[in-house]
Amino acid sequence: MNAPITLRTRVFHWALIALAGLGIAAPASAQTLKVLTAGAFKQVVVALVPALEAKTGMKVEVDNDTAGALVRKVQAGEPFDVLVLPPNGLASLGKEGLVDAGSIKPVARVGIGVAVKAGSPRPALETVEQFKEAVLRARKVAYIDPASGGSSGIYLSGLFERLGIAAGSRQGRSGAGRPGRRAPGVR
């Protein structure tokens, strides 16, 4: 699936070129620009790699993982040239002095969607109460395990907690999936 080219995508593209071509950041390796990116933004970065490599002559290495895993990698000393993370991860690394806090800029927003199995009745989702009821009535709800550091799993876990329907409050039914794998059912 090709990522749509938006103004922010172009800005990100030129920011990568500026980093590589103008020497604003010393590359992790003299001939490779290393980009660490979390979650859904991988497709955008990967779509930009051919143009960036052609423009700069540098090889671009993309490492994708959950936001939490990338924060831990940076804290452990993982070399990188560009880091794409949700704002809370960047802010945390900025406070620790592991990234230049002044260089942090928003480039995109990521949404979370809801779908039902093909052929299943579609629940009403116009209000918070309808959403809560749909989650409670669902036979299975799948999402990334928040312990893996996936930002959508962390968000949904917190949302379910605020709504009073967290796994622990749902009679012990628990489970969320690891990144890149089918998640077990949660009710």
PDB file of C-alpha atoms in Angstrom:
ATOM      1  CA  MET A   1       0.000   0.000   0.000  1.00  0.00           C
ATOM      2  CA  ASN A   2       1.488   3.344  -1.006  1.00  0.00           C
ATOM      3  CA  ALA A   3       1.332   6.145   1.543  1.00  0.00           C
ATOM      4  CA  PRO A   4      -0.372   9.305   0.252  1.00  0.00           C
ATOM      5  CA  ILE A   5       2.053  12.179  -0.317  1.00  0.00           C
ATOM      6  CA  THR A   6       0.939  15.102   1.847  1.00  0.00           C
ATOM      7  CA  LEU A   7       2.542  18.420   2.730  1.00  0.00           C
ATOM      8  CA  ARG A   8       3.817  16.949   6.000  1.00  0.00           C
ATOM      9  CA  THR A   9       5.239  13.954   4.128  1.00  0.00           C
ATOM     10  CA  ARG A  10       7.106  16.321   1.812  1.00  0.00           C
ATOM     11  CA  VAL A  11       8.355  18.347   4.787  1.00  0.00           C
ATOM     12  CA  PHE A  12       9.598  15.122   6.413  1.00  0.00           C
ATOM     13  CA  HIS A  13      11.242  14.119   3.120  1.00  0.00           C
ATOM     14  CA  TRP A  14      13.122  17.403   2.866  1.00  0.00           C
ATOM     15  CA  ALA A  15      14.051  17.244   6.552  1.00  0.00           C
ATOM     16  CA  LEU A  16      15.694  13.868   5.946  1.00  0.00           C
ATOM     17  CA  ILE A  17      17.531  15.274   2.931  1.00  0.00           C
ATOM     18  CA  ALA A  18      18.663  18.269   4.973  1.00  0.00           C
ATOM     19  CA  LEU A  19      19.988  16.004   7.709  1.00  0.00           C
ATOM     20  CA  ALA A  20      21.809  13.804   5.235  1.00  0.00           C
ATOM     21  CA  GLY A  21      22.970  16.364   2.725  1.00  0.00           C
ATOM     22  CA  LEU A  22      23.789  19.414   4.815  1.00  0.00           C
ATOM     23  CA  GLY A  23      25.545  17.664   7.649  1.00  0.00           C
ATOM     24  CA  ILE A  24      23.142  18.935  10.311  1.00  0.00           C
ATOM     25  CA  ALA A  25      23.511  15.593  12.033  1.00  0.00           C
ATOM     26  CA  ALA A  26      26.490  13.295  11.875  1.00  0.00           C
ATOM     27  CA  PRO A  27      25.280  10.024  10.347  1.00  0.00           C
ATOM     28  CA  ALA A  28      25.362   6.904  12.526  1.00  0.00           C
ATOM     29  CA  SER A  29      27.590   5.492   9.783  1.00  0.00           C
ATOM     30  CA  ALA A  30      29.486   7.550   7.200  1.00  0.00           C
ATOM     31  CA  GLN A  31      27.556   6.023   4.289  1.00  0.00           C
ATOM     32  CA  THR A  32      24.261   5.108   5.924  1.00  0.00           C
ATOM     33  CA  LEU A  33      21.465   7.275   7.292  1.00  0.00           C
ATOM     34  CA  LYS A  34      19.752   5.310  10.056  1.00  0.00           C
ATOM     35  CA  VAL A  35      16.086   6.084  10.684  1.00  0.00           C
ATOM     36  CA  LEU A  36      14.267   4.652  13.698  1.00  0.00           C
ATOM     37  CA  THR A  37      10.508   4.805  13.232  1.00  0.00           C
ATOM     38  CA  ALA A  38       7.580   3.584  15.268  1.00  0.00           C
ATOM     39  CA  GLY A  39       4.395   1.922  14.141  1.00  0.00           C
ATOM     40  CA  ALA A  40       2.273   3.251  11.326  1.00  0.00           C
ATOM     41  CA  PHE A  41       4.784   5.840  10.109  1.00  0.00           C
ATOM     42  CA  LYS A  42       7.022   3.107   8.676  1.00  0.00           C
ATOM     43  CA  GLN A  43       5.178   3.120   5.336  1.00  0.00           C
ATOM     44  CA  VAL A  44       5.781   6.854   4.928  1.00  0.00           C
ATOM     45  CA  VAL A  45       9.502   6.534   5.666  1.00  0.00           C
ATOM     46  CA  VAL A  46       9.923   3.481   3.418  1.00  0.00           C
ATOM     47  CA  ALA A  47       8.121   5.298   0.569  1.00  0.00           C
ATOM     48  CA  LEU A  48      10.615   8.168   0.854  1.00  0.00           C
ATOM     49  CA  VAL A  49      13.761   6.023   0.930  1.00  0.00           C
ATOM     50  CA  PRO A  50      14.311   5.666  -2.857  1.00  0.00           C
ATOM     51  CA  ALA A  51      14.109   9.435  -3.454  1.00  0.00           C
ATOM     52  CA  LEU A  52      16.330  10.176  -0.479  1.00  0.00           C
ATOM     53  CA  GLU A  53      18.947   7.634  -1.562  1.00  0.00           C
ATOM     54  CA  ALA A  54      18.888   8.994  -5.125  1.00  0.00           C
ATOM     55  CA  LYS A  55      19.192  12.609  -3.936  1.00  0.00           C
ATOM     56  CA  THR A  56      21.975  12.037  -1.379  1.00  0.00           C
ATOM     57  CA  GLY A  57      23.792   8.941  -2.615  1.00  0.00           C
ATOM     58  CA  MET A  58      23.549   7.574   0.929  1.00  0.00           C
ATOM     59  CA  LYS A  59      22.019   4.265   1.896  1.00  0.00           C
ATOM     60  CA  VAL A  60      19.018   4.621   4.214  1.00  0.00           C
ATOM     61  CA  GLU A  61      18.465   1.968   6.873  1.00  0.00           C
ATOM     62  CA  VAL A  62      14.987   1.888   8.428  1.00  0.00           C
ATOM     63  CA  ASP A  63      14.422   0.183  11.783  1.00  0.00           C
ATOM     64  CA  ASN A  64      10.759  -0.086  12.780  1.00  0.00           C
ATOM     65  CA  ASP A  65       9.506  -1.153  16.190  1.00  0.00           C
ATOM     66  CA  THR A  66       7.008  -0.107  18.817  1.00  0.00           C
ATOM     67  CA  ALA A  67       7.483   3.303  20.394  1.00  0.00           C
ATOM     68  CA  GLY A  68       8.379   1.725  23.729  1.00  0.00           C
ATOM     69  CA  ALA A  69      10.967  -0.582  22.168  1.00  0.00           C
ATOM     70  CA  LEU A  70      12.586   2.310  20.292  1.00  0.00           C
ATOM     71  CA  VAL A  71      12.759   4.427  23.450  1.00  0.00           C
ATOM     72  CA  ARG A  72      14.528   1.537  25.190  1.00  0.00           C
ATOM     73  CA  LYS A  73      16.926   1.129  22.228  1.00  0.00           C
ATOM     74  CA  VAL A  74      17.859   4.814  22.289  1.00  0.00           C
ATOM     75  CA  GLN A  75      18.288   4.692  26.074  1.00  0.00           C
ATOM     76  CA  ALA A  76      20.605   1.699  25.566  1.00  0.00           C
ATOM     77  CA  GLY A  77      22.742   3.692  23.126  1.00  0.00           C
ATOM     78  CA  GLU A  78      21.386   2.581  19.736  1.00  0.00           C
ATOM     79  CA  PRO A  79      22.939   4.870  17.094  1.00  0.00           C
ATOM     80  CA  PHE A  80      20.514   6.750  14.828  1.00  0.00           C
ATOM     81  CA  ASP A  81      20.285   9.833  12.657  1.00  0.00           C
ATOM     82  CA  VAL A  82      16.517  10.390  12.584  1.00  0.00           C
ATOM     83  CA  LEU A  83      13.991   9.236  15.179  1.00  0.00           C
ATOM     84  CA  VAL A  84      10.247   9.201  14.485  1.00  0.00           C
ATOM     85  CA  LEU A  85       8.200   8.573  17.643  1.00  0.00           C
ATOM     86  CA  PRO A  86       4.968   9.688  19.276  1.00  0.00           C
ATOM     87  CA  PRO A  87       5.360  12.995  21.163  1.00  0.00           C
ATOM     88  CA  ASN A  88       5.526  11.445  24.648  1.00  0.00           C
ATOM     89  CA  GLY A  89       8.470   9.215  23.695  1.00  0.00           C
ATOM     90  CA  LEU A  90      10.354  12.104  22.099  1.00  0.00           C
ATOM     91  CA  ALA A  91       9.652  14.358  25.086  1.00  0.00           C
ATOM     92  CA  SER A  92      10.932  11.690  27.475  1.00  0.00           C
ATOM     93  CA  LEU A  93      14.145  11.241  25.469  1.00  0.00           C
ATOM     94  CA  GLY A  94      14.516  15.020  25.254  1.00  0.00           C
ATOM     95  CA  LYS A  95      14.288  15.344  29.051  1.00  0.00           C
ATOM     96  CA  GLU A  96      16.947  12.641  29.366  1.00  0.00           C
ATOM     97  CA  GLY A  97      19.198  14.541  26.945  1.00  0.00           C
ATOM     98  CA  LEU A  98      19.206  11.659  24.453  1.00  0.00           C
ATOM     99  CA  VAL A  99      17.664  13.785  21.683  1.00  0.00           C
ATOM    100  CA  ASP A 100      17.785  17.527  21.148  1.00  0.00           C
ATOM    101  CA  ALA A 101      14.486  18.644  22.701  1.00  0.00           C
ATOM    102  CA  GLY A 102      14.507  21.748  20.494  1.00  0.00           C
ATOM    103  CA  SER A 103      14.554  19.611  17.358  1.00  0.00           C
ATOM    104  CA  ILE A 104      11.280  17.804  18.145  1.00  0.00           C
ATOM    105  CA  LYS A 105       8.615  18.652  15.553  1.00  0.00           C
ATOM    106  CA  PRO A 106       5.209  17.077  14.869  1.00  0.00           C
ATOM    107  CA  VAL A 107       4.995  15.521  11.404  1.00  0.00           C
ATOM    108  CA  ALA A 108       1.816  13.429  11.513  1.00  0.00           C
ATOM    109  CA  ARG A 109      -1.175  12.247  13.510  1.00  0.00           C
ATOM    110  CA  VAL A 110      -2.211   8.629  13.735  1.00  0.00           C
ATOM    111  CA  GLY A 111      -5.787   7.500  14.236  1.00  0.00           C
ATOM    112  CA  ILE A 112      -7.193   4.295  15.622  1.00  0.00           C
ATOM    113  CA  GLY A 113     -10.035   2.617  13.789  1.00  0.00           C
ATOM    114  CA  VAL A 114     -12.764   0.170  14.692  1.00  0.00           C
ATOM    115  CA  ALA A 115     -14.014  -2.642  12.451  1.00  0.00           C
ATOM    116  CA  VAL A 116     -16.185  -5.725  12.794  1.00  0.00           C
ATOM    117  CA  LYS A 117     -15.782  -9.078  11.100  1.00  0.00           C
ATOM    118  CA  ALA A 118     -17.304  -9.274   7.616  1.00  0.00           C
ATOM    119  CA  GLY A 119     -20.943 -10.308   7.848  1.00  0.00           C
ATOM    120  CA  SER A 120     -21.283  -9.248  11.485  1.00  0.00           C
ATOM    121  CA  PRO A 121     -23.862  -6.660  12.476  1.00  0.00           C
ATOM    122  CA  ARG A 122     -22.451  -3.149  12.762  1.00  0.00           C
ATOM    123  CA  PRO A 123     -22.875  -1.664  16.215  1.00  0.00           C
ATOM    124  CA  ALA A 124     -23.921   1.946  16.702  1.00  0.00           C
ATOM    125  CA  LEU A 125     -20.849   3.991  17.607  1.00  0.00           C
ATOM    126  CA  GLU A 126     -22.109   7.573  17.663  1.00  0.00           C
ATOM    127  CA  THR A 127     -21.631   8.100  21.412  1.00  0.00           C
ATOM    128  CA  VAL A 128     -19.166   7.058  24.090  1.00  0.00           C
ATOM    129  CA  GLU A 129     -21.848   4.923  25.726  1.00  0.00           C
ATOM    130  CA  GLN A 130     -22.564   3.132  22.426  1.00  0.00           C
ATOM    131  CA  PHE A 131     -18.837   2.497  21.935  1.00  0.00           C
ATOM    132  CA  LYS A 132     -18.541   1.148  25.493  1.00  0.00           C
ATOM    133  CA  GLU A 133     -21.555  -1.102  24.984  1.00  0.00           C
ATOM    134  CA  ALA A 134     -20.161  -2.388  21.660  1.00  0.00           C
ATOM    135  CA  VAL A 135     -16.840  -3.282  23.300  1.00  0.00           C
ATOM    136  CA  LEU A 136     -18.597  -5.019  26.181  1.00  0.00           C
ATOM    137  CA  ARG A 137     -20.866  -6.992  23.834  1.00  0.00           C
ATOM    138  CA  ALA A 138     -18.089  -7.970  21.429  1.00  0.00           C
ATOM    139  CA  ARG A 139     -17.041 -11.600  21.551  1.00  0.00           C
ATOM    140  CA  LYS A 140     -13.433 -10.535  20.915  1.00  0.00           C
ATOM    141  CA  VAL A 141     -11.542  -7.236  20.855  1.00  0.00           C
ATOM    142  CA  ALA A 142      -7.987  -7.271  19.516  1.00  0.00           C
ATOM    143  CA  TYR A 143      -5.313  -4.640  20.030  1.00  0.00           C
ATOM    144  CA  ILE A 144      -1.555  -4.474  20.527  1.00  0.00           C
ATOM    145  CA  ASP A 145      -0.249  -5.383  23.976  1.00  0.00           C
ATOM    146  CA  PRO A 146       0.497  -2.110  25.806  1.00  0.00           C
ATOM    147  CA  ALA A 147       3.428  -3.810  27.561  1.00  0.00           C
ATOM    148  CA  SER A 148       5.175  -4.001  24.165  1.00  0.00           C
ATOM    149  CA  GLY A 149       5.234  -0.210  24.037  1.00  0.00           C
ATOM    150  CA  GLY A 150       2.833   0.100  21.121  1.00  0.00           C
ATOM    151  CA  SER A 151       1.235   3.532  21.415  1.00  0.00           C
ATOM    152  CA  SER A 152      -2.185   2.391  20.193  1.00  0.00           C
ATOM    153  CA  GLY A 153      -2.241  -0.426  22.769  1.00  0.00           C
ATOM    154  CA  ILE A 154      -1.232   1.999  25.517  1.00  0.00           C
ATOM    155  CA  TYR A 155      -3.949   4.422  24.435  1.00  0.00           C
ATOM    156  CA  LEU A 156      -6.665   1.759  24.197  1.00  0.00           C
ATOM    157  CA  SER A 157      -5.691   0.200  27.515  1.00  0.00           C
ATOM    158  CA  GLY A 158      -6.005   3.623  29.159  1.00  0.00           C
ATOM    159  CA  LEU A 159      -9.286   4.302  27.370  1.00  0.00           C
ATOM    160  CA  PHE A 160     -10.758   0.987  28.508  1.00  0.00           C
ATOM    161  CA  GLU A 161      -9.585   1.782  32.044  1.00  0.00           C
ATOM    162  CA  ARG A 162     -11.253   5.233  31.960  1.00  0.00           C
ATOM    163  CA  LEU A 163     -14.445   3.676  30.620  1.00  0.00           C
ATOM    164  CA  GLY A 164     -14.410   1.071  33.375  1.00  0.00           C
ATOM    165  CA  ILE A 165     -14.076  -1.825  30.922  1.00  0.00           C
ATOM    166  CA  ALA A 166     -10.364  -2.642  31.302  1.00  0.00           C
ATOM    167  CA  ALA A 167      -9.415  -6.318  31.069  1.00  0.00           C
ATOM    168  CA  GLY A 168      -9.190  -6.640  34.866  1.00  0.00           C
ATOM    169  CA  SER A 169     -12.642  -5.181  35.300  1.00  0.00           C
ATOM    170  CA  ARG A 170     -14.056  -7.514  32.662  1.00  0.00           C
ATOM    171  CA  GLN A 171     -14.043 -10.610  34.866  1.00  0.00           C
ATOM    172  CA  GLY A 172     -10.382 -11.433  34.219  1.00  0.00           C
ATOM    173  CA  ARG A 173     -10.696 -11.746  30.453  1.00  0.00           C
ATOM    174  CA  SER A 174      -7.465 -10.349  29.157  1.00  0.00           C
ATOM    175  CA  GLY A 175      -5.013 -10.378  26.332  1.00  0.00           C
ATOM    176  CA  ALA A 176      -3.661  -8.142  23.686  1.00  0.00           C
ATOM    177  CA  GLY A 177      -1.412  -9.035  20.820  1.00  0.00           C
ATOM    178  CA  ARG A 178       2.284  -8.604  20.242  1.00  0.00           C
ATOM    179  CA  PRO A 179       3.310  -6.259  17.421  1.00  0.00           C
ATOM    180  CA  GLY A 180       2.966  -7.798  13.989  1.00  0.00           C
ATOM    181  CA  ARG A 181       0.968 -10.760  15.237  1.00  0.00           C
ATOM    182  CA  ARG A 182      -2.700 -11.532  15.445  1.00  0.00           C
ATOM    183  CA  ALA A 183      -3.893 -10.540  18.877  1.00  0.00           C
ATOM    184  CA  PRO A 184      -5.835 -12.944  21.069  1.00  0.00           C
ATOM    185  CA  GLY A 185      -9.397 -12.036  21.872  1.00  0.00           C
ATOM    186  CA  VAL A 186     -10.247  -9.659  24.661  1.00  0.00           C
ATOM    187  CA  ARG A 187     -13.713  -9.111  25.999  1.00  0.00           C
TER     188      ARG A 187
END
